[in-house]
Amino acid sequence: MHTPSSRSGPFALARTLAWLRLCAIAGQSVAILSCVTLLKLDIPLLPLMLGVCVLAVFAAAASFRLGMPWKVGEGEAIVHIAADTLVLGYLLYFTGGAANPFVSLLLVPIALSAAALSIAGVSLVAILTGVAYVLLVPYHLPLPTLGDKSLDFDLYVAGMGVNFVIMAILLGVFISNLAKAIRLQQGEVQRVRERALRDEGILAIATQAAGAAHELNTPLSTMRTLLPEIRREHATDNPLGEDLDLLEGQVERCRTILREMVAFGQAQLSQVPERLTLDEFVHVCLERFQLLRPEADVTLTLEPGAGRIALRSPPGLRHALINLLNNAADASALNESAAVGLRIGIVEQWLELTVTDEGPGFDEVDELGTLGLSQKETGLGLGLALAEATAERLDGELAASNTGHGAQMRLRLPLRVIGDHA
């Protein structure tokens, strides 16, 4: 399939030419038959209709080609223009050549290519149409007349008027569509650039985190060694003993977190996904989240039958969900609430993980994954950025919305990517 970024430039030009070709076939057929039946002009009907049929065959082949997944290059787009120019020149040859009021239609390929091709491509198209026009000046069959010079002039003026309307419609409608396609491409390039900057920031923070984890291991080991010594020296001091118990627990918790960081880093490097059911995945995530935030009141809604779905869960998915739950707990706490909702279901071929809170909601639901936009007074503000990066890596999406009594984050992931089809 063509990606959004490929639907501009040569591809957009080829697609525009395909629509123009269909309009040209219909318009040329009506014009030829009108000249023969209504105006009674003695024009070569058979050669003209043969040219229209050739254009129709090429239009069918070009439309079939545009449905293929192969990229449309600039050279191929120029070949399409050359074929259209050749057929138009053939038709003009039998209808007066350069004296035909519709000869200015040769300018349309130049105008269209100027919005989609490089300077070299536009120059080549201009040369093709210019050569066609120059050849039509000496080489053509003269237009038959009606026998009255005033009628012939009126017919010529009428043809120029029709040609003006056609040119105005073509230039107004189709060039605006080409410009729109180019703007969409520029927007996609800008989004890719922003994602690259975000991923670069995440990578820098991850590098610093790895170094910090390595450096923290030494002081934690020292504290773990000294705390039992302090306990033995003050064995009769019960209040101090309770504080030492708390410190030992916190030290062990820090060591556990560091071990999990190392394990997570190794899993990311190995790129080996976990194989488990959706029910098991949710249970592990909630168990981990409740250890981090025991005060949170999580309400789980799991669609019947969805828990048995087998997953190939990448290492970052669990952390993405935990980050969303943690952000929801922070948001609810702003309104003195501990409620966090997690709804899981299957919509067509998508796994949807929806996290809700009872916080103040979002002021602006936009650019959630950009570093530095977090309004939280605590934390690093990286939860949404990491979750969004994980969603994009799995061909999914992260969407935010306000529910009226809080905010909602919906993580959608395609089952074709994370489902365990084995």
One Martini backbone bead per residue (centre of mass of N, CA, C, O) as a GRO file, in nm:
protein
  422
    1MET     BB    1   0.100   0.033   0.015
    2HIS     BB    2   0.044   0.362   0.030
    3THR     BB    3   0.170   0.609   0.180
    4PRO     BB    4   0.116   0.926   0.274
    5SER     BB    5   0.397   1.030   0.165
    6SER     BB    6   0.343   0.902  -0.137
    7ARG     BB    7   0.076   1.102  -0.186
    8SER     BB    8   0.291   1.265  -0.359
    9GLY     BB    9   0.392   1.407  -0.624
   10PRO     BB   10   0.402   1.172  -0.861
   11PHE     BB   11   0.148   1.031  -0.757
   12ALA     BB   12  -0.044   1.272  -0.759
   13LEU     BB   13  -0.007   1.329  -1.060
   14ALA     BB   14  -0.103   1.052  -1.167
   15ARG     BB   15  -0.384   1.068  -1.037
   16THR     BB   16  -0.472   1.330  -1.178
   17LEU     BB   17  -0.438   1.221  -1.468
   18ALA     BB   18  -0.651   0.999  -1.445
   19TRP     BB   19  -0.892   1.192  -1.412
   20LEU     BB   20  -0.839   1.363  -1.666
   21ARG     BB   21  -0.865   1.132  -1.868
   22LEU     BB   22  -1.163   1.078  -1.824
   23CYS     BB   23  -1.256   1.363  -1.901
   24ALA     BB   24  -1.131   1.361  -2.185
   25ILE     BB   25  -1.287   1.128  -2.307
   26ALA     BB   26  -1.566   1.252  -2.272
   27GLY     BB   27  -1.515   1.530  -2.409
   28GLN     BB   28  -1.412   1.426  -2.687
   29SER     BB   29  -1.658   1.261  -2.764
   30VAL     BB   30  -1.863   1.494  -2.757
   31ALA     BB   31  -1.718   1.684  -2.955
   32ILE     BB   32  -1.709   1.500  -3.205
   33LEU     BB   33  -2.014   1.432  -3.223
   34SER     BB   34  -2.109   1.727  -3.244
   35CYS     BB   35  -1.961   1.803  -3.506
   36VAL     BB   36  -2.105   1.583  -3.680
   37THR     BB   37  -2.420   1.617  -3.598
   38LEU     BB   38  -2.466   1.934  -3.551
   39LEU     BB   39  -2.241   2.090  -3.744
   40LYS     BB   40  -2.145   1.921  -3.995
   41LEU     BB   41  -1.850   1.837  -3.988
   42ASP     BB   42  -1.565   1.738  -4.190
   43ILE     BB   43  -1.444   1.497  -4.001
   44PRO     BB   44  -1.232   1.239  -3.895
   45LEU     BB   45  -1.385   1.006  -3.717
   46LEU     BB   46  -1.217   0.745  -3.698
   47PRO     BB   47  -0.936   0.859  -3.602
   48LEU     BB   48  -1.048   1.001  -3.352
   49MET     BB   49  -1.176   0.752  -3.207
   50LEU     BB   50  -0.913   0.595  -3.196
   51GLY     BB   51  -0.766   0.790  -3.004
   52VAL     BB   52  -0.970   0.760  -2.773
   53CYS     BB   53  -0.931   0.452  -2.735
   54VAL     BB   54  -0.633   0.462  -2.664
   55LEU     BB   55  -0.675   0.637  -2.412
   56ALA     BB   56  -0.857   0.431  -2.265
   57VAL     BB   57  -0.650   0.205  -2.242
   58PHE     BB   58  -0.439   0.369  -2.087
   59ALA     BB   59  -0.624   0.440  -1.846
   60ALA     BB   60  -0.661   0.150  -1.747
   61ALA     BB   61  -0.361   0.083  -1.704
   62ALA     BB   62  -0.298   0.319  -1.508
   63SER     BB   63  -0.506   0.247  -1.288
   64PHE     BB   64  -0.387  -0.031  -1.226
   65ARG     BB   65  -0.106   0.070  -1.146
   66LEU     BB   66  -0.198   0.258  -0.901
   67GLY     BB   67  -0.291  -0.010  -0.732
   68MET     BB   68  -0.010  -0.062  -0.680
   69PRO     BB   69   0.267  -0.078  -0.444
   70TRP     BB   70   0.439   0.076  -0.622
   71LYS     BB   71   0.640   0.322  -0.689
   72VAL     BB   72   0.612   0.652  -0.810
   73GLY     BB   73   0.798   0.803  -1.036
   74GLU     BB   74   0.902   1.062  -1.227
   75GLY     BB   75   0.934   0.906  -1.493
   76GLU     BB   76   0.647   0.785  -1.500
   77ALA     BB   77   0.493   1.053  -1.502
   78ILE     BB   78   0.616   1.147  -1.773
   79VAL     BB   79   0.500   0.917  -1.942
   80HIS     BB   80   0.206   0.996  -1.900
   81ILE     BB   81   0.232   1.276  -2.029
   82ALA     BB   82   0.334   1.180  -2.306
   83ALA     BB   83   0.082   1.018  -2.381
   84ASP     BB   84  -0.121   1.251  -2.364
   85THR     BB   85   0.024   1.437  -2.567
   86LEU     BB   86   0.014   1.248  -2.810
   87VAL     BB   87  -0.294   1.225  -2.831
   88LEU     BB   88  -0.356   1.527  -2.850
   89GLY     BB   89  -0.182   1.577  -3.103
   90TYR     BB   90  -0.340   1.379  -3.283
   91LEU     BB   91  -0.614   1.528  -3.267
   92LEU     BB   92  -0.508   1.807  -3.366
   93TYR     BB   93  -0.414   1.720  -3.647
   94PHE     BB   94  -0.732   1.666  -3.742
   95THR     BB   95  -0.810   1.985  -3.605
   96GLY     BB   96  -0.582   2.228  -3.703
   97GLY     BB   97  -0.387   2.234  -3.477
   98ALA     BB   98  -0.275   2.544  -3.378
   99ALA     BB   99  -0.576   2.657  -3.465
  100ASN     BB  100  -0.691   2.529  -3.231
  101PRO     BB  101  -0.847   2.636  -2.939
  102PHE     BB  102  -0.732   2.364  -2.774
  103VAL     BB  103  -0.410   2.393  -2.767
  104SER     BB  104  -0.375   2.502  -2.464
  105LEU     BB  105  -0.383   2.215  -2.324
  106LEU     BB  106  -0.065   2.183  -2.327
  107LEU     BB  107  -0.031   2.346  -2.046
  108VAL     BB  108  -0.132   2.153  -1.825
  109PRO     BB  109   0.118   1.968  -1.771
  110ILE     BB  110   0.297   2.200  -1.672
  111ALA     BB  111   0.126   2.293  -1.430
  112LEU     BB  112   0.121   2.019  -1.280
  113SER     BB  113   0.432   1.959  -1.267
  114ALA     BB  114   0.512   2.219  -1.102
  115ALA     BB  115   0.369   2.086  -0.827
  116ALA     BB  116   0.548   1.780  -0.840
  117LEU     BB  117   0.820   1.843  -0.976
  118SER     BB  118   1.108   1.896  -1.085
  119ILE     BB  119   1.289   2.096  -1.279
  120ALA     BB  120   1.365   1.874  -1.481
  121GLY     BB  121   1.079   1.765  -1.524
  122VAL     BB  122   0.946   2.028  -1.622
  123SER     BB  123   1.136   2.071  -1.862
  124LEU     BB  124   1.061   1.812  -2.013
  125VAL     BB  125   0.761   1.875  -2.044
  126ALA     BB  126   0.800   2.142  -2.199
  127ILE     BB  127   0.944   2.013  -2.440
  128LEU     BB  128   0.722   1.820  -2.530
  129THR     BB  129   0.497   2.037  -2.575
  130GLY     BB  130   0.661   2.221  -2.761
  131VAL     BB  131   0.706   2.017  -2.989
  132ALA     BB  132   0.409   1.965  -3.044
  133TYR     BB  133   0.340   2.256  -3.128
  134VAL     BB  134   0.547   2.295  -3.356
  135LEU     BB  135   0.441   2.051  -3.532
  136LEU     BB  136   0.138   2.171  -3.561
  137VAL     BB  137   0.189   2.407  -3.752
  138PRO     BB  138   0.267   2.240  -4.029
  139TYR     BB  139   0.122   1.971  -3.909
  140HIS     BB  140  -0.201   1.947  -4.058
  141LEU     BB  141  -0.545   1.952  -4.063
  142PRO     BB  142  -0.782   2.136  -4.165
  143LEU     BB  143  -1.052   2.299  -4.082
  144PRO     BB  144  -1.362   2.290  -4.134
  145THR     BB  145  -1.621   2.469  -4.275
  146LEU     BB  146  -1.945   2.648  -4.295
  147GLY     BB  147  -1.924   2.890  -4.538
  148ASP     BB  148  -1.895   3.117  -4.303
  149LYS     BB  149  -1.698   3.349  -4.161
  150SER     BB  150  -1.873   3.435  -3.918
  151LEU     BB  151  -1.931   3.148  -3.818
  152ASP     BB  152  -1.640   3.062  -3.785
  153PHE     BB  153  -1.569   3.277  -3.574
  154ASP     BB  154  -1.783   3.206  -3.365
  155LEU     BB  155  -1.681   2.915  -3.325
  156TYR     BB  156  -1.400   2.996  -3.225
  157VAL     BB  157  -1.491   3.161  -2.980
  158ALA     BB  158  -1.647   2.933  -2.846
  159GLY     BB  159  -1.400   2.748  -2.814
  160MET     BB  160  -1.242   2.944  -2.633
  161GLY     BB  161  -1.449   2.951  -2.405
  162VAL     BB  162  -1.444   2.652  -2.336
  163ASN     BB  163  -1.139   2.643  -2.285
  164PHE     BB  164  -1.138   2.841  -2.048
  165VAL     BB  165  -1.315   2.677  -1.857
  166ILE     BB  166  -1.140   2.426  -1.849
  167MET     BB  167  -0.881   2.560  -1.744
  168ALA     BB  168  -1.000   2.675  -1.483
  169ILE     BB  169  -1.084   2.406  -1.357
  170LEU     BB  170  -0.817   2.259  -1.364
  171LEU     BB  171  -0.643   2.469  -1.211
  172GLY     BB  172  -0.827   2.495  -0.957
  173VAL     BB  173  -0.870   2.192  -0.869
  174PHE     BB  174  -0.606   2.016  -0.922
  175ILE     BB  175  -0.390   2.206  -0.801
  176SER     BB  176  -0.515   2.215  -0.519
  177ASN     BB  177  -0.477   1.910  -0.469
  178LEU     BB  178  -0.172   1.910  -0.495
  179ALA     BB  179  -0.118   2.113  -0.269
  180LYS     BB  180  -0.249   1.942  -0.047
  181ALA     BB  181  -0.058   1.699  -0.070
  182ILE     BB  182   0.198   1.859  -0.001
  183ARG     BB  183   0.107   1.954   0.279
  184LEU     BB  184   0.079   1.669   0.396
  185GLN     BB  185   0.376   1.596   0.360
  186GLN     BB  186   0.489   1.821   0.540
  187GLY     BB  187   0.341   1.729   0.795
  188GLU     BB  188   0.475   1.449   0.808
  189VAL     BB  189   0.764   1.548   0.830
  190GLN     BB  190   0.719   1.704   1.094
  191ARG     BB  191   0.634   1.459   1.264
  192VAL     BB  192   0.894   1.298   1.225
  193ARG     BB  193   1.079   1.510   1.353
  194GLU     BB  194   0.943   1.511   1.632
  195ARG     BB  195   0.988   1.212   1.692
  196ALA     BB  196   1.293   1.219   1.677
  197LEU     BB  197   1.330   1.419   1.911
  198ARG     BB  198   1.189   1.250   2.122
  199ASP     BB  199   1.366   0.993   2.097
  200GLU     BB  200   1.627   1.140   2.167
  201GLY     BB  201   1.540   1.218   2.454
  202ILE     BB  202   1.483   0.933   2.556
  203LEU     BB  203   1.768   0.821   2.506
  204ALA     BB  204   1.916   1.016   2.694
  205ILE     BB  205   1.763   0.931   2.951
  206ALA     BB  206   1.833   0.630   2.937
  207THR     BB  207   2.136   0.668   2.963
  208GLN     BB  208   2.126   0.806   3.239
  209ALA     BB  209   1.976   0.577   3.386
  210ALA     BB  210   2.193   0.362   3.350
  211GLY     BB  211   2.412   0.514   3.504
  212ALA     BB  212   2.255   0.549   3.770
  213ALA     BB  213   2.211   0.249   3.830
  214HIS     BB  214   2.509   0.180   3.856
  215GLU     BB  215   2.577   0.393   4.087
  216LEU     BB  216   2.352   0.302   4.303
  217ASN     BB  217   2.452   0.020   4.385
  218THR     BB  218   2.671   0.100   4.591
  219PRO     BB  219   2.508   0.259   4.815
  220LEU     BB  220   2.304   0.031   4.862
  221SER     BB  221   2.508  -0.178   4.961
  222THR     BB  222   2.606  -0.011   5.199
  223MET     BB  223   2.334   0.015   5.347
  224ARG     BB  224   2.279  -0.292   5.364
  225THR     BB  225   2.530  -0.330   5.559
  226LEU     BB  226   2.478  -0.107   5.788
  227LEU     BB  227   2.197  -0.161   5.910
  228PRO     BB  228   2.262  -0.420   6.081
  229GLU     BB  229   2.475  -0.280   6.256
  230ILE     BB  230   2.289  -0.070   6.382
  231ARG     BB  231   2.093  -0.272   6.507
  232ARG     BB  232   2.301  -0.408   6.702
  233GLU     BB  233   2.385  -0.140   6.856
  234HIS     BB  234   2.041  -0.085   6.884
  235ALA     BB  235   1.853  -0.320   7.009
  236THR     BB  236   1.682  -0.141   7.239
  237ASP     BB  237   1.574   0.055   7.008
  238ASN     BB  238   1.264   0.056   6.892
  239PRO     BB  239   1.217   0.312   6.719
  240LEU     BB  240   1.472   0.264   6.550
  241GLY     BB  241   1.389  -0.016   6.444
  242GLU     BB  242   1.152   0.085   6.274
  243ASP     BB  243   1.320   0.268   6.090
  244LEU     BB  244   1.506   0.042   5.987
  245ASP     BB  245   1.287  -0.123   5.853
  246LEU     BB  246   1.207   0.094   5.651
  247LEU     BB  247   1.486   0.127   5.517
  248GLU     BB  248   1.520  -0.166   5.424
  249GLY     BB  249   1.272  -0.165   5.243
  250GLN     BB  250   1.368   0.067   5.057
  251VAL     BB  251   1.626  -0.064   4.961
  252GLU     BB  252   1.493  -0.316   4.835
  253ARG     BB  253   1.321  -0.158   4.639
  254CYS     BB  254   1.556  -0.029   4.483
  255ARG     BB  255   1.685  -0.297   4.395
  256THR     BB  256   1.441  -0.399   4.238
  257ILE     BB  257   1.426  -0.169   4.035
  258LEU     BB  258   1.709  -0.212   3.918
  259ARG     BB  259   1.663  -0.502   3.822
  260GLU     BB  260   1.431  -0.427   3.631
  261MET     BB  261   1.590  -0.238   3.453
  262VAL     BB  262   1.791  -0.446   3.352
  263ALA     BB  263   1.584  -0.650   3.242
  264PHE     BB  264   1.451  -0.452   3.045
  265GLY     BB  265   1.704  -0.388   2.879
  266GLN     BB  266   1.757  -0.680   2.787
  267ALA     BB  267   1.482  -0.720   2.649
  268GLN     BB  268   1.514  -0.492   2.443
  269LEU     BB  269   1.769  -0.606   2.306
  270SER     BB  270   1.640  -0.893   2.234
  271GLN     BB  271   1.334  -0.877   2.135
  272VAL     BB  272   1.164  -1.063   2.341
  273PRO     BB  273   0.860  -1.167   2.380
  274GLU     BB  274   0.591  -1.223   2.563
  275ARG     BB  275   0.401  -1.521   2.649
  276LEU     BB  276   0.058  -1.437   2.696
  277THR     BB  277  -0.221  -1.353   2.831
  278LEU     BB  278  -0.427  -1.094   2.889
  279ASP     BB  279  -0.485  -1.165   3.183
  280GLU     BB  280  -0.188  -1.186   3.272
  281PHE     BB  281  -0.096  -0.906   3.188
  282VAL     BB  282  -0.290  -0.745   3.368
  283HIS     BB  283  -0.206  -0.868   3.640
  284VAL     BB  284   0.090  -0.776   3.635
  285CYS     BB  285   0.037  -0.471   3.608
  286LEU     BB  286  -0.142  -0.436   3.866
  287GLU     BB  287   0.060  -0.547   4.067
  288ARG     BB  288   0.277  -0.335   4.013
  289PHE     BB  289   0.101  -0.082   4.062
  290GLN     BB  290   0.020  -0.146   4.361
  291LEU     BB  291   0.310  -0.121   4.466
  292LEU     BB  292   0.344   0.179   4.381
  293ARG     BB  293   0.006   0.234   4.432
  294PRO     BB  294  -0.174   0.152   4.704
  295GLU     BB  295  -0.396   0.396   4.704
  296ALA     BB  296  -0.520   0.292   4.457
  297ASP     BB  297  -0.847   0.262   4.284
  298VAL     BB  298  -0.904  -0.008   4.084
  299THR     BB  299  -1.106  -0.047   3.785
  300LEU     BB  300  -1.193  -0.345   3.619
  301THR     BB  301  -1.270  -0.392   3.258
  302LEU     BB  302  -1.342  -0.705   3.107
  303GLU     BB  303  -1.402  -0.853   2.833
  304PRO     BB  304  -1.559  -1.116   2.744
  305GLY     BB  305  -1.298  -1.343   2.642
  306ALA     BB  306  -1.033  -1.160   2.622
  307GLY     BB  307  -0.835  -1.303   2.833
  308ARG     BB  308  -0.760  -1.553   2.621
  309ILE     BB  309  -0.575  -1.390   2.464
  310ALA     BB  310  -0.288  -1.408   2.284
  311LEU     BB  311   0.041  -1.277   2.348
  312ARG     BB  312   0.318  -1.058   2.222
  313SER     BB  313   0.481  -0.896   2.458
  314PRO     BB  314   0.650  -0.631   2.478
  315PRO     BB  315   0.841  -0.475   2.713
  316GLY     BB  316   0.702  -0.175   2.685
  317LEU     BB  317   0.394  -0.224   2.740
  318ARG     BB  318   0.381  -0.243   3.046
  319HIS     BB  319   0.500   0.041   3.102
  320ALA     BB  320   0.285   0.200   2.952
  321LEU     BB  321   0.044   0.121   3.132
  322ILE     BB  322   0.166   0.212   3.401
  323ASN     BB  323   0.198   0.508   3.323
  324LEU     BB  324  -0.104   0.563   3.280
  325LEU     BB  325  -0.193   0.486   3.566
  326ASN     BB  326  -0.012   0.690   3.714
  327ASN     BB  327  -0.132   0.945   3.584
  328ALA     BB  328  -0.421   0.893   3.684
  329ALA     BB  329  -0.356   0.905   3.986
  330ASP     BB  330  -0.250   1.196   3.982
  331ALA     BB  331  -0.509   1.328   3.872
  332SER     BB  332  -0.704   1.236   4.098
  333ALA     BB  333  -0.543   1.370   4.335
  334LEU     BB  334  -0.621   1.666   4.256
  335ASN     BB  335  -0.936   1.569   4.352
  336GLU     BB  336  -0.923   1.373   4.595
  337SER     BB  337  -0.864   1.094   4.441
  338ALA     BB  338  -0.829   0.716   4.375
  339ALA     BB  339  -0.949   0.680   4.098
  340VAL     BB  340  -0.914   0.405   3.857
  341GLY     BB  341  -0.956   0.316   3.515
  342LEU     BB  342  -0.989  -0.014   3.338
  343ARG     BB  343  -1.044  -0.082   2.993
  344ILE     BB  344  -1.096  -0.394   2.812
  345GLY     BB  345  -1.088  -0.458   2.451
  346ILE     BB  346  -1.237  -0.569   2.137
  347VAL     BB  347  -1.194  -0.395   1.818
  348GLU     BB  348  -1.197  -0.598   1.603
  349GLN     BB  349  -0.835  -0.574   1.542
  350TRP     BB  350  -0.830  -0.436   1.838
  351LEU     BB  351  -0.657  -0.331   2.123
  352GLU     BB  352  -0.816  -0.181   2.412
  353LEU     BB  353  -0.673   0.064   2.641
  354THR     BB  354  -0.857   0.223   2.904
  355VAL     BB  355  -0.782   0.521   3.085
  356THR     BB  356  -0.919   0.658   3.386
  357ASP     BB  357  -1.019   0.961   3.557
  358GLU     BB  358  -1.080   1.230   3.833
  359GLY     BB  359  -0.977   1.483   3.708
  360PRO     BB  360  -0.942   1.792   3.530
  361GLY     BB  361  -0.807   1.739   3.275
  362PHE     BB  362  -0.764   1.876   2.962
  363ASP     BB  363  -0.689   2.168   2.804
  364GLU     BB  364  -0.503   2.021   2.573
  365VAL     BB  365  -0.548   1.782   2.310
  366ASP     BB  366  -0.204   1.782   2.249
  367GLU     BB  367   0.101   1.670   2.222
  368LEU     BB  368   0.159   1.438   2.447
  369GLY     BB  369   0.462   1.331   2.355
  370THR     BB  370   0.601   1.591   2.429
  371LEU     BB  371   0.861   1.717   2.560
  372GLY     BB  372   0.788   1.956   2.828
  373LEU     BB  373   0.444   1.954   2.866
  374SER     BB  374   0.424   1.900   3.150
  375GLN     BB  375   0.208   1.991   3.450
  376LYS     BB  376   0.348   1.847   3.663
  377GLU     BB  377   0.496   1.870   3.983
  378THR     BB  378   0.563   1.572   3.943
  379GLY     BB  379   0.802   1.423   3.798
  380LEU     BB  380   0.921   1.391   3.449
  381GLY     BB  381   0.705   1.376   3.207
  382LEU     BB  382   0.730   1.071   3.034
  383GLY     BB  383   0.485   0.882   3.013
  384LEU     BB  384   0.346   0.968   2.744
  385ALA     BB  385   0.594   0.949   2.561
  386LEU     BB  386   0.645   0.644   2.605
  387ALA     BB  387   0.364   0.542   2.523
  388GLU     BB  388   0.364   0.661   2.237
  389ALA     BB  389   0.620   0.521   2.136
  390THR     BB  390   0.510   0.234   2.172
  391ALA     BB  391   0.264   0.260   1.986
  392GLU     BB  392   0.422   0.328   1.723
  393ARG     BB  393   0.602   0.070   1.722
  394LEU     BB  394   0.307  -0.107   1.706
  395ASP     BB  395   0.100   0.046   1.513
  396GLY     BB  396  -0.038   0.247   1.698
  397GLU     BB  397  -0.237   0.441   1.944
  398LEU     BB  398  -0.271   0.762   2.124
  399ALA     BB  399  -0.560   0.882   2.298
  400ALA     BB  400  -0.724   1.186   2.397
  401SER     BB  401  -0.977   1.272   2.651
  402ASN     BB  402  -1.274   1.409   2.773
  403THR     BB  403  -1.547   1.310   3.011
  404GLY     BB  404  -1.632   1.552   3.242
  405HIS     BB  405  -1.475   1.373   3.501
  406GLY     BB  406  -1.211   1.371   3.318
  407ALA     BB  407  -0.982   1.147   3.177
  408GLN     BB  408  -0.873   0.981   2.860
  409MET     BB  409  -0.681   0.688   2.772
  410ARG     BB  410  -0.617   0.539   2.445
  411LEU     BB  411  -0.488   0.219   2.369
  412ARG     BB  412  -0.407   0.110   2.036
  413LEU     BB  413  -0.371  -0.232   1.913
  414PRO     BB  414  -0.269  -0.458   1.688
  415LEU     BB  415  -0.313  -0.800   1.663
  416ARG     BB  416  -0.104  -0.852   1.429
  417VAL     BB  417   0.137  -0.771   1.631
  418ILE     BB  418   0.053  -0.887   1.945
  419GLY     BB  419  -0.040  -1.147   1.849
  420ASP     BB  420  -0.050  -1.505   1.906
  421HIS     BB  421  -0.072  -1.707   1.624
  422ALA     BB  422   0.055  -1.985   1.735
   0.00000   0.00000   0.00000
